[in-house]
Backbone as a ProteinNet text record, in pm:
[ID]
protein_1_A
[PRIMARY]
LKEVGTLAHRKSGAGILNFLILFWAVTPLVASTRSIFNGIFRVTPHRSFWITKVFDFLTAMVFITGISAVAGMGVFLRFLKTLPLDLTPPAGLKFLLPFATTTALVLLMYAVFSPRAKALHMLAGALTTTVLWFLLRPAFSLFLTYHHGYGVTFGSFKSIFIIVIWIYYSQAVFLFGAEVVAALHRHESVLIKHLMDGK
[TERTIARY]
1940	2014.3	2123.5	2098.8	2199.3	2328.7	2316.3	2435.4	2506.4	2428.4	2488.1	2565.1	2506	2573.8	2702.5	2699.9	2820.5	2931.9	2894.6	2994.4	3049.2	2961.5	3004	3101	3090.8	3177.8	3308.9	3327.6	3454.8	3566.6	3677.4	3790.3	3879.5	3875.6	3962.6	3887.9	3939.4	3876.9	3955.5	3917.1	3985.4	3933.4	3987.2	3937.8	3935.3	4047.8	4054.8	3964.9	3954.1	3867.3	3720.4	3680.4	3543.2	3514.5	3614.8	3601.8	3574.2	3650.9	3632.9	3499.3	3459	3330.5	3215	3225.3	3120.7	3103	3213.6	3203.1	3160.8	3203.4	3161.1	3011.9	2959.3	2816.2	2733.9	2789.1	2717.6	2722	2818.5	2836.7	2710.1	2631.8	2508.7	2409.8	2399	2311.4	2359	2490.3	2547.7	2527.9	2548	2530.7	2386.2	2290.9	2149	2117.3	2169.8	2147.1	2206.9	2328.8	2392	2309.5	2254.5	2171.2	2045.2	1985.1	1865.9	1902.2	2016.5	2059.9	2088.4	2146.7	2170	2038.2	1933.1	1801.2	1741.4	1758.4	1704.4	1772.9	1905.4	1981.7	1998.7	1939.8	1946.4	2090.5	2171.6	2313.8	2339.7	2415.9	2457.9	2604.8	2634.9	2775.4	2858.7	2986.9	3078	3202.8	3189	3304.1	3313.9	3435.7	3454.3	3401.4	3386.9	3330.5	3411.4	3545.8	3628.6	3637.9	3640.7	3641.8	3510.2	3398.9	3268.5	3266.7	3323.9	3328.5	3412.3	3528	3613.1	3540.6	3471.2	3394.6	3284.4	3213.9	3107.7	3164.4	3281.9	3347.3	3384.3	3443.5	3480.6	3357.2	3251.4	3127.3	3066.3	3075.3	3025.4	3100.5	3231.6	3310.8	3263.5	3237.6	3187.4	3051.1	2966	2829.9	2831.6	2909	2913.5	2980.7	3084.7	3151.4	3055.7	2976.7	2880.4	2772.5	2715.9	2614.2	2672.5	2796.5	2862.8	2884.1	2914.1	2934.5	2805.6	2692.9	2564.2	2529.7	2548.3	2520.5	2615.7	2743	2842.5	2816.9	2758.8	2727.5	2622.7	2522.9	2421.2	2482.1	2573.8	2642.5	2727.4	2793.7	2879	2796.8	2678.4	2592.5	2544.2	2514.7	2473.8	2590.4	2712.4	2831.5	2855.4	2830.9	2849.2	2758.6	2639	2545.7	2595.3	2677.9	2725.1	2844.5	2908.4	3026.5	2987.2	3074.1	3041.6	3039.2	3115.2	3114	2990.4	2945.2	2827.1	2871.2	2891.5	2935	2821.3	2700.8	2589.4	2562.6	2544.3	2521.8	2385.1	2368.2	2237.4	2130.2	2003.3	1891.6	1891.7	1920.2	1922.2	2031	2146.4	2259	2233.5	2157.1	2125.5	2040.4	1964.2	1888.4	1971.5	2045.2	2119.6	2234	2300.6	2415.9	2374.7	2271.2	2228	2173.7	2105.2	2050.1	2162.6	2265.5	2378.4	2458.2	2477.6	2552.2	2478.1	2345.6	2265.7	2268.1	2255.9	2261	2395.3	2504	2637.9	2654	2600.9	2609.3	2531.1	2408	2325.9	2391.6	2447.3	2517	2636.2	2709.4	2822.6	2775.4	2663.7	2610.1	2565	2500.8	2458.8	2580.1	2686.3	2807.8	2873.6	2864.5	2923.1	2841	2707.7	2620.9	2585.1	2593.8	2558.5	2661	2785.9	2892.8	2875.5	2788.6	2773.5	2683.5	2604.5	2512.6	2590	2533.6	2596	2584.3	2680.9	2684.1	2559.8	2512.3	2393.2	2269	2259.8	2146.5	2150.7	2272.3	2284.9	2253.5	2291.3	2260.5	2109.6	2040.1	1893.6	1830	1878.4	1827.2	1858.1	1979.1	2018.6	1934	1907.8	1822.7	1680	1629.4	1494.7	1486.2	1586.3	1589.6	1594.9	1681.6	1698.6	1570.9	1508.7	1384.3	1276.2	1260.1	1158.6	1189.8	1318	1354.2	1327.1	1356.6	1330.4	1180.1	1100.7	955.3	900.7	969.9	925.6	938.5	1039.2	1062.4	943.9	897.9	780.6	653	639.9	520.8	514.8	629.2	635.2	606.2	660.6	634.6	486.9	427.2	284.6	199.6	237.9	166.2	169.4	287.5	300.2	228.7	218.3	146.9	-2.2	-60	-204.1	-240.1	-141.6	-163.7	-66.9	-76.2	18.7	4	-107.8	-124.9	-69.7	-2.7	51	155.2	133.7	227.8	217.9	105.7	92	87.7	45.6	40.7	180.1	284.3	421	478.9	403.6	446.9	577.9	673.3	801.7	885.8	848.2	921	869.4	776.3	715.4	820.8	918.2	1020.3	1103.6	1136	1211.8	1129.3	1000.7	909.5	904.2	896.2	889.5	1020.1	1134.1	1263.9	1271.7	1222.9	1224.2	1137.1	1019.4	931.2	1000.8	1069.3	1141	1251.2	1326.3	1432.4	1371.6	1258.1	1189.8	1150.4	1086.1	1044.8	1165.3	1269	1390.5	1454.1	1457.4	1512.6	1426.8	1293.7	1203.6	1231	1255.2	1287.9	1421.5	1519	1651.2	1641.1	1559.9	1543.5	1460.7	1367.2	1291.5	1385	1479.1	1579.4	1663.6	1695.6	1770.3	1689	1557.6	1470.5	1471.9	1478.2	1487.2	1617	1728	1858.2	1853	1795.7	1788.9	1700.4	1587.5	1497.9	1566.8	1640.9	1715.9	1829	1893.5	2004	1957.4	1836.1	1781.9	1697.5	1694.3	1618	1469.1	1417.8	1276.4	1189	1241.1	1162.5	1142.4	1244	1231.8	1130.6	1133.5	1039.4	896	874.2	740.2	692	784.6	748.1	706.8	780.9	747.3	612.3	585.6	457.6	342.1	363.2	257.4	235.4	345.4	332.3	263.5	286.7	223.6	74.9	28.4	-115.6	-181.1
-3761.4	-3658.2	-3593.8	-3591	-3534.3	-3613.4	-3748	-3834.4	-3818.7	-3806.6	-3787.2	-3656	-3549.3	-3419.9	-3425.9	-3498.3	-3513.3	-3583.8	-3690.8	-3764.2	-3678.6	-3597.6	-3514.6	-3405.4	-3357.8	-3249.7	-3298.4	-3428.5	-3480	-3452.3	-3404.2	-3371	-3491.2	-3589.4	-3705	-3830.8	-3942.2	-4070.3	-4181	-4302.2	-4417.8	-4435.7	-4354.9	-4350.1	-4484.2	-4554.6	-4682	-4786.7	-4780.5	-4874.3	-4847.9	-4720.1	-4684.3	-4724.3	-4706.1	-4742.8	-4892.4	-4973.7	-5118.9	-5162.2	-5098.4	-5131.5	-5098.7	-4984.8	-4945.8	-5052.1	-5094.2	-5192.4	-5329.4	-5364.5	-5492.8	-5489.9	-5371.7	-5358.3	-5367.4	-5321	-5325.2	-5465.8	-5546.3	-5679.9	-5765.9	-5767.6	-5849	-5807.7	-5675.9	-5628.8	-5682.5	-5675.6	-5724.9	-5875.9	-5948.4	-6094	-6131	-6057	-6083.6	-6056.2	-5946.2	-5912.7	-6020.1	-6065.8	-6171.9	-6300.2	-6331.4	-6450.8	-6440.7	-6321.8	-6300.4	-6315.5	-6259.5	-6270.6	-6416	-6491.3	-6634.2	-6706.3	-6667	-6725.4	-6683.7	-6556.3	-6506.7	-6574.5	-6586.9	-6645.7	-6796.7	-6853.7	-6998.9	-7049.2	-6981.4	-7015	-7070.1	-7177.6	-7233.8	-7199.4	-7109.7	-7069.4	-7183.2	-7186.8	-7290.4	-7228.3	-7106.4	-7041.7	-7082.9	-7073	-7099.4	-6980.8	-6999.7	-6897.9	-6769.1	-6779.5	-6659	-6588.2	-6662.9	-6600.1	-6525.4	-6584.5	-6518.9	-6390.3	-6392.3	-6273	-6162.6	-6199.3	-6100.7	-6042.8	-6129.4	-6084.5	-5987.7	-6020.9	-5932.8	-5800.1	-5805.2	-5684.3	-5592.6	-5650.3	-5570.7	-5516.2	-5596.6	-5552.1	-5437.2	-5444.8	-5335.8	-5206.3	-5216.5	-5098.2	-5038.3	-5123.7	-5076.6	-5011.5	-5076.4	-5028	-4888.3	-4871.8	-4742.7	-4636.4	-4674.2	-4578.6	-4530	-4622.4	-4584.5	-4492.6	-4525.2	-4439.9	-4302.4	-4299.6	-4171.8	-4090.9	-4159.4	-4089.9	-4023.2	-4093.8	-4036.5	-3916.1	-3931.6	-3821.1	-3704.3	-3736.5	-3632.3	-3557.1	-3625.3	-3558.4	-3449.6	-3478.8	-3377.9	-3257.5	-3281.7	-3172.3	-3093.1	-3163.1	-3096.3	-3005.2	-3052.8	-2970.1	-2845.7	-2860.5	-2744.2	-2647	-2701.5	-2617.8	-2534.5	-2593	-2519.4	-2396.8	-2407.1	-2293.5	-2176.5	-2204.8	-2098.1	-2021.4	-2074.9	-2009.4	-1884.8	-1781.1	-1658.2	-1682.3	-1780.9	-1814.1	-1897.1	-1888.6	-1964.9	-2105.3	-2192.9	-2330.2	-2430.7	-2380.7	-2473.6	-2545.2	-2676.1	-2751.4	-2720.2	-2743.1	-2721.1	-2809.7	-2772.3	-2843.7	-2991.7	-3023.7	-3164.1	-3243.9	-3179.9	-3248.3	-3267.7	-3176.2	-3188.9	-3312.7	-3354.5	-3479.6	-3598.5	-3580.2	-3690.3	-3738.8	-3646.1	-3682.8	-3771.9	-3735	-3826.6	-3958.8	-3954	-4075.8	-4171	-4115.4	-4197.9	-4251.6	-4167.4	-4211.4	-4322	-4306	-4408.9	-4539.3	-4528.8	-4648.7	-4718.8	-4640.5	-4698.9	-4766.8	-4703.9	-4763.1	-4893.7	-4893.7	-5015.2	-5124.1	-5085.8	-5181.3	-5243.5	-5161.8	-5211.5	-5310.2	-5276.9	-5366.4	-5498.6	-5493.1	-5616.7	-5698.7	-5628.9	-5699.8	-5769.7	-5708.2	-5768.7	-5888.6	-5872.5	-5977.6	-6085.2	-6053.3	-6153.3	-6151.2	-6190.7	-6179.2	-6272.3	-6374.3	-6468.2	-6414.7	-6313.6	-6258.4	-6176.8	-6168.6	-6090.5	-5941.7	-5865.5	-5721.2	-5652.4	-5695.5	-5634.5	-5661.2	-5782.1	-5815	-5731.4	-5715.2	-5634.3	-5487.5	-5439.7	-5301.5	-5282.4	-5381.3	-5373.5	-5368.5	-5451.2	-5449.6	-5318.8	-5265.3	-5139	-5022.8	-5020.2	-4915.2	-4925.8	-5050.3	-5071.4	-5019.4	-5054.2	-5009.7	-4857.8	-4795.3	-4650.3	-4578	-4624	-4560.8	-4573	-4692.3	-4712.6	-4630.3	-4620.2	-4543.4	-4394.9	-4342.9	-4201.8	-4174.4	-4274.2	-4258.8	-4270.2	-4347.9	-4368.6	-4240.9	-4161.3	-4039.7	-3943	-3899.6	-3809	-3877.7	-4008.2	-4080.9	-4084.4	-4104.8	-4108.7	-3970.3	-3866.2	-3729.2	-3694.5	-3737	-3711.6	-3783.3	-3906.7	-3984.3	-3913.4	-3861.7	-3793.5	-3658.8	-3595.3	-3467.8	-3486.3	-3589.5	-3612.1	-3693	-3757.9	-3833.5	-3782	-3650.3	-3589	-3643.3	-3709.5	-3770.2	-3911.1	-3955.2	-4092.2	-4111.1	-4209.7	-4238.1	-4142.2	-4066.6	-3966.7	-4031.3	-4156.9	-4226.4	-4247.2	-4234.5	-4254.4	-4127.3	-4017	-3892.2	-3841.1	-3813.3	-3757.4	-3857.9	-3987.6	-4089.6	-4104	-4017.8	-4028.9	-4023.4	-3931.4	-3917.9	-4044.6	-4108.4	-4234.5	-4342.7	-4345.6	-4442.7	-4424.3	-4299.2	-4269.9	-4308.5	-4284.7	-4324.4	-4475.4	-4549.6	-4695.7	-4743	-4680.2	-4715.2	-4686	-4570.4	-4533.5	-4635.1	-4676.3	-4775.9	-4908.6	-4944.2	-5069.4	-5068.8	-4959.6	-4952	-4944.5	-4873.5	-4866	-5003.9	-5080.5	-5216.6	-5306.3	-5286.5	-5365	-5336.3	-5209.1	-5171.8	-5232.6	-5229.1	-5286.8	-5436.8	-5506.8	-5650.8	-5681.8	-5593.9	-5613.3	-5606.2	-5511	-5503.4	-5628.7	-5685.3	-5811.3	-5924.6	-5923.2	-6023.9	-6010.2	-5887	-5863.3	-5922.4	-5897.6	-5952.8	-6105.2	-6163.6	-6309.7	-6368.8	-6302.3	-6351.1	-6349.1	-6242.1	-6234.8	-6337.5	-6354.7	-6450.4	-6593.9	-6626.4	-6761.7	-6773.9	-6667.1	-6664	-6690.2	-6644.1	-6663.6	-6579	-6462.4	-6377.9	-6446.8	-6519.3	-6594.4	-6707.4	-6772.9	-6881.6	-6829.6	-6712.5	-6653.8	-6618.4	-6565.7	-6530.9	-6655.1	-6766.3	-6890.7	-6944.9	-6935.7	-6981.7	-6899.1	-6767.2	-6681.1	-6705.3	-6729.1	-6760.9	-6893.4	-6987.8	-7119.9	-7115.6	-7017.3	-7004.5	-6933.7
-1701.2	-1775.5	-1689.9	-1558.5	-1468	-1475.4	-1476.3	-1483.5	-1617.3	-1725.1	-1858.4	-1862.7	-1804	-1799	-1720.3	-1609.4	-1526.5	-1602.7	-1674.6	-1753.4	-1867.1	-1929.3	-2042.8	-2000.1	-1874.1	-1828.2	-1767.8	-1761	-1709.3	-1809.8	-1759.5	-1846.7	-1873.5	-1786.8	-1805.6	-1767.5	-1810.7	-1779.5	-1844.5	-1815.3	-1873.6	-2016.3	-2107.6	-2245.4	-2315.5	-2316	-2388.1	-2322.3	-2189.4	-2118.2	-2153.1	-2152.9	-2191.2	-2335	-2421.1	-2562.5	-2576.6	-2504.7	-2510.5	-2449.8	-2340.8	-2278.1	-2371.4	-2440.4	-2536	-2642.8	-2704.9	-2812.4	-2760.8	-2640.3	-2584	-2554	-2517.3	-2489.6	-2617.7	-2729.8	-2857.8	-2918.6	-2876.8	-2934.4	-2929.4	-2818.7	-2820.5	-2929	-2955.6	-3063.2	-3197.7	-3220.6	-3345.5	-3356.8	-3247.3	-3247.6	-3279	-3222.7	-3251.1	-3396.8	-3450.1	-3591.6	-3681.8	-3646.9	-3725.6	-3720.9	-3604.4	-3590.8	-3675.8	-3679	-3763.2	-3910.6	-3950.6	-4089.8	-4127.2	-4033.7	-4060	-4085.7	-4011.3	-4033.3	-4166.1	-4202.4	-4329.4	-4447.3	-4439.1	-4549.2	-4536.5	-4429.7	-4406.3	-4405.5	-4324.9	-4314.1	-4174.6	-4168.1	-4039.6	-4018.3	-3921.9	-3901.8	-3842.8	-3881.2	-3831.7	-3769.4	-3716.7	-3653.2	-3507.1	-3453.9	-3311.3	-3230.2	-3100.2	-3012.3	-3017.5	-3004	-2996.8	-3131.3	-3240.4	-3373.4	-3394.8	-3349.2	-3359.8	-3278.4	-3157.6	-3073.8	-3137.5	-3193.1	-3260.9	-3382	-3457.6	-3573.9	-3530.6	-3422.7	-3372.6	-3324.2	-3261.9	-3213.1	-3329.6	-3435	-3552.8	-3624.1	-3630.4	-3692.5	-3613.3	-3480.5	-3395.6	-3425.2	-3449.2	-3484	-3615.4	-3715.7	-3845.5	-3827.3	-3746.8	-3724	-3661.1	-3553.6	-3483.7	-3569.9	-3643.4	-3732.1	-3840.5	-3895.7	-3999.8	-3947.7	-3831.1	-3770.5	-3739.6	-3690.4	-3660.7	-3787.8	-3899.2	-4026.3	-4072.9	-4060.5	-4101.7	-4013.8	-3881.1	-3788.8	-3813.9	-3836.9	-3862.9	-3991.1	-4090.6	-4216.8	-4195.6	-4110.6	-4079.8	-4010.3	-3917.3	-3846.9	-3945.5	-4038.3	-4137.9	-4229.4	-4272.1	-4357.4	-4283.1	-4153.4	-4073.1	-4056.1	-4042.4	-4027.3	-4153.2	-4270.8	-4395.7	-4402.9	-4342.2	-4344.2	-4260.2	-4159.2	-4069.8	-4127	-4228.8	-4284.7	-4363.2	-4362.7	-4438.3	-4589.2	-4635.9	-4778.4	-4809.2	-4931.4	-4971.7	-5014.9	-4915.1	-4941.9	-4924.5	-4903.7	-4887.4	-5018.7	-5014	-5137.2	-5197.2	-5327.6	-5389.5	-5326.3	-5348.9	-5284.4	-5321.1	-5447.9	-5490.6	-5421.6	-5404.4	-5340	-5191.1	-5129.6	-4987.2	-4961.2	-5061.3	-5048	-5094.1	-5204.1	-5264.8	-5176.2	-5109.6	-5025.8	-4907.6	-4828.9	-4722.3	-4776.2	-4890.3	-4950.2	-4990.5	-5058.5	-5103.3	-4984.2	-4881.6	-4763.4	-4689.2	-4674.9	-4607.2	-4686.5	-4819.3	-4904.3	-4890.8	-4890.2	-4875.9	-4740.6	-4634.4	-4500.4	-4493.4	-4546.1	-4545.2	-4629.8	-4744.4	-4831	-4758	-4684.5	-4606.1	-4499.3	-4432.3	-4329.9	-4390.8	-4508	-4574.4	-4618	-4662.8	-4703.9	-4585.1	-4466.1	-4345.6	-4299.7	-4299.6	-4245.3	-4347.6	-4476.7	-4578.5	-4691.3	-4662.5	-4762.9	-4882.6	-4873.7	-4984.8	-5095.8	-5067	-5166.6	-5269.9	-5389.9	-5496.4	-5465.5	-5516	-5489.8	-5545.2	-5661.7	-5722.3	-5637.5	-5580.1	-5493.2	-5365.2	-5309.7	-5189.2	-5218	-5336.9	-5374.5	-5386.6	-5443.8	-5454.9	-5315.9	-5224	-5086.9	-5016.2	-5036.8	-4973	-5024.8	-5156.3	-5212.8	-5160.9	-5149.7	-5095.1	-4952.2	-4872.3	-4732.6	-4723.3	-4803.1	-4797.6	-4839.4	-4947.9	-4994.8	-4887.9	-4831.5	-4727.3	-4603.1	-4568.7	-4450.7	-4471	-4592.1	-4620.2	-4628.1	-4668.6	-4666.8	-4524.9	-4442.5	-4304.6	-4222.2	-4250	-4171.4	-4176.5	-4295.8	-4295.5	-4248	-4274.6	-4229.8	-4077.2	-4014.9	-3868.6	-3810.5	-3874	-3828.4	-3842.5	-3955.2	-3977.8	-3873.8	-3842.1	-3740.9	-3605.8	-3566.6	-3437.9	-3438.6	-3557.3	-3567.6	-3541.3	-3602.3	-3588.2	-3463.1	-3403.1	-3279.7	-3173.5	-3145	-3051.7	-2910.3	-2881.2	-2749.3	-2741.1	-2849.8	-2853.9	-2744.9	-2660.4	-2552.8	-2436.2	-2427.2	-2321.2	-2182.6	-2176.2	-2047	-1988	-2072.5	-2024.5	-1962.7	-1969.6	-1907.4	-1964.6	-1875.7	-1919.3	-1996.8	-1991.4	-2066.3	-2209.6	-2249.6	-2382.6	-2493.2	-2480.9	-2586.1	-2598.4	-2486.5	-2490.3	-2557.4	-2525	-2585.2	-2737.2	-2783	-2926.6	-2995.8	-2929.3	-2986.6	-3002.9	-2903	-2911.3	-3028.5	-3046.5	-3158.4	-3291.1	-3298.8	-3421.9	-3453.2	-3351.9	-3371.3	-3416.4	-3357.4	-3393.4	-3541.5	-3586.8	-3726.8	-3820.7	-3779.5	-3862.7	-3878	-3768.1	-3773.6	-3862.4	-3857.3	-3943.1	-4090.2	-4123.7	-4262.1	-4302.8	-4211.9	-4239.4	-4267.3	-4188.2	-4207.5	-4331.8	-4368	-4491.6	-4612	-4609.7	-4716.2	-4723	-4605.5	-4602	-4663.2	-4640.8	-4703	-4855	-4904.3	-5049.6	-5103	-5032	-5073.5	-5074.1	-4968.2	-4957.9	-5067.1	-5098.3	-5203.1	-5338.8	-5366.5	-5493.1	-5494.4	-5378.7	-5368.2	-5394.6	-5345.4	-5363.9	-5490	-5570.3	-5695.8	-5672.7	-5558	-5529.6	-5620.9	-5663	-5752.5	-5887.5	-5933.7	-6059.4	-6042.1	-5925.3	-5897.6	-5894.8	-5831.2	-5828.3	-5967.1	-6050.7	-6188.2	-6265.6	-6249.2	-6317.4	-6271.1	-6141.3	-6088.8	-6143.2	-6153.9	-6207.3	-6355.3	-6429.6	-6572.1	-6593.4	-6500.4	-6510.5	-6491.3	-6410.3	-6387.4	-6506
[MASK]
+++++++++++++++++++++++++++++++++++++++++++++++++++++++++++++++++++++++++++++++++++++++++++++++++++++++++++++++++++++++++++++++++++++++++++++++++++++++++++++++++++++++++++++++++++++++++++++++++++++++

């Protein structure tokens, strides 16, 4: 944390260089996600190495921009509460706005990683992911409430361990939504229905 604080208090730096290094560092994550999606959708890519790298770089930009938008929305809602005017949104909108934004972000990610799927199938997968993710949040909090000693052997690294677990489960939910999109895309749900009707 000392190093992070030092970097945060710097007034100047090689901004564009840091920007490029950040996105180049995220590229392996994007490449791995794309590879998993290719496996889910049974797609064999035929792009050249450099076109793939540029595609991964642009996808990383979309990914970070989307995550920043979701985080920024939470900050914006908190900012509205501090204003002297009553600009806080109604209770229903406070839930609906993050839900819609998360669904739009997941839909955008599915559109980037699986452009061959129909928009309706991707919307079904995005809604599935969002619902599961919103259910995962209180479930994870409840788990940590009743198992407050979880990860206690890690000492001061416990919070990092919990963040890694949260990212792992969030990624699992994201990939489950992709499986829903792929199943609808391949009409597997229709095949299952026919098999059940046949029995």
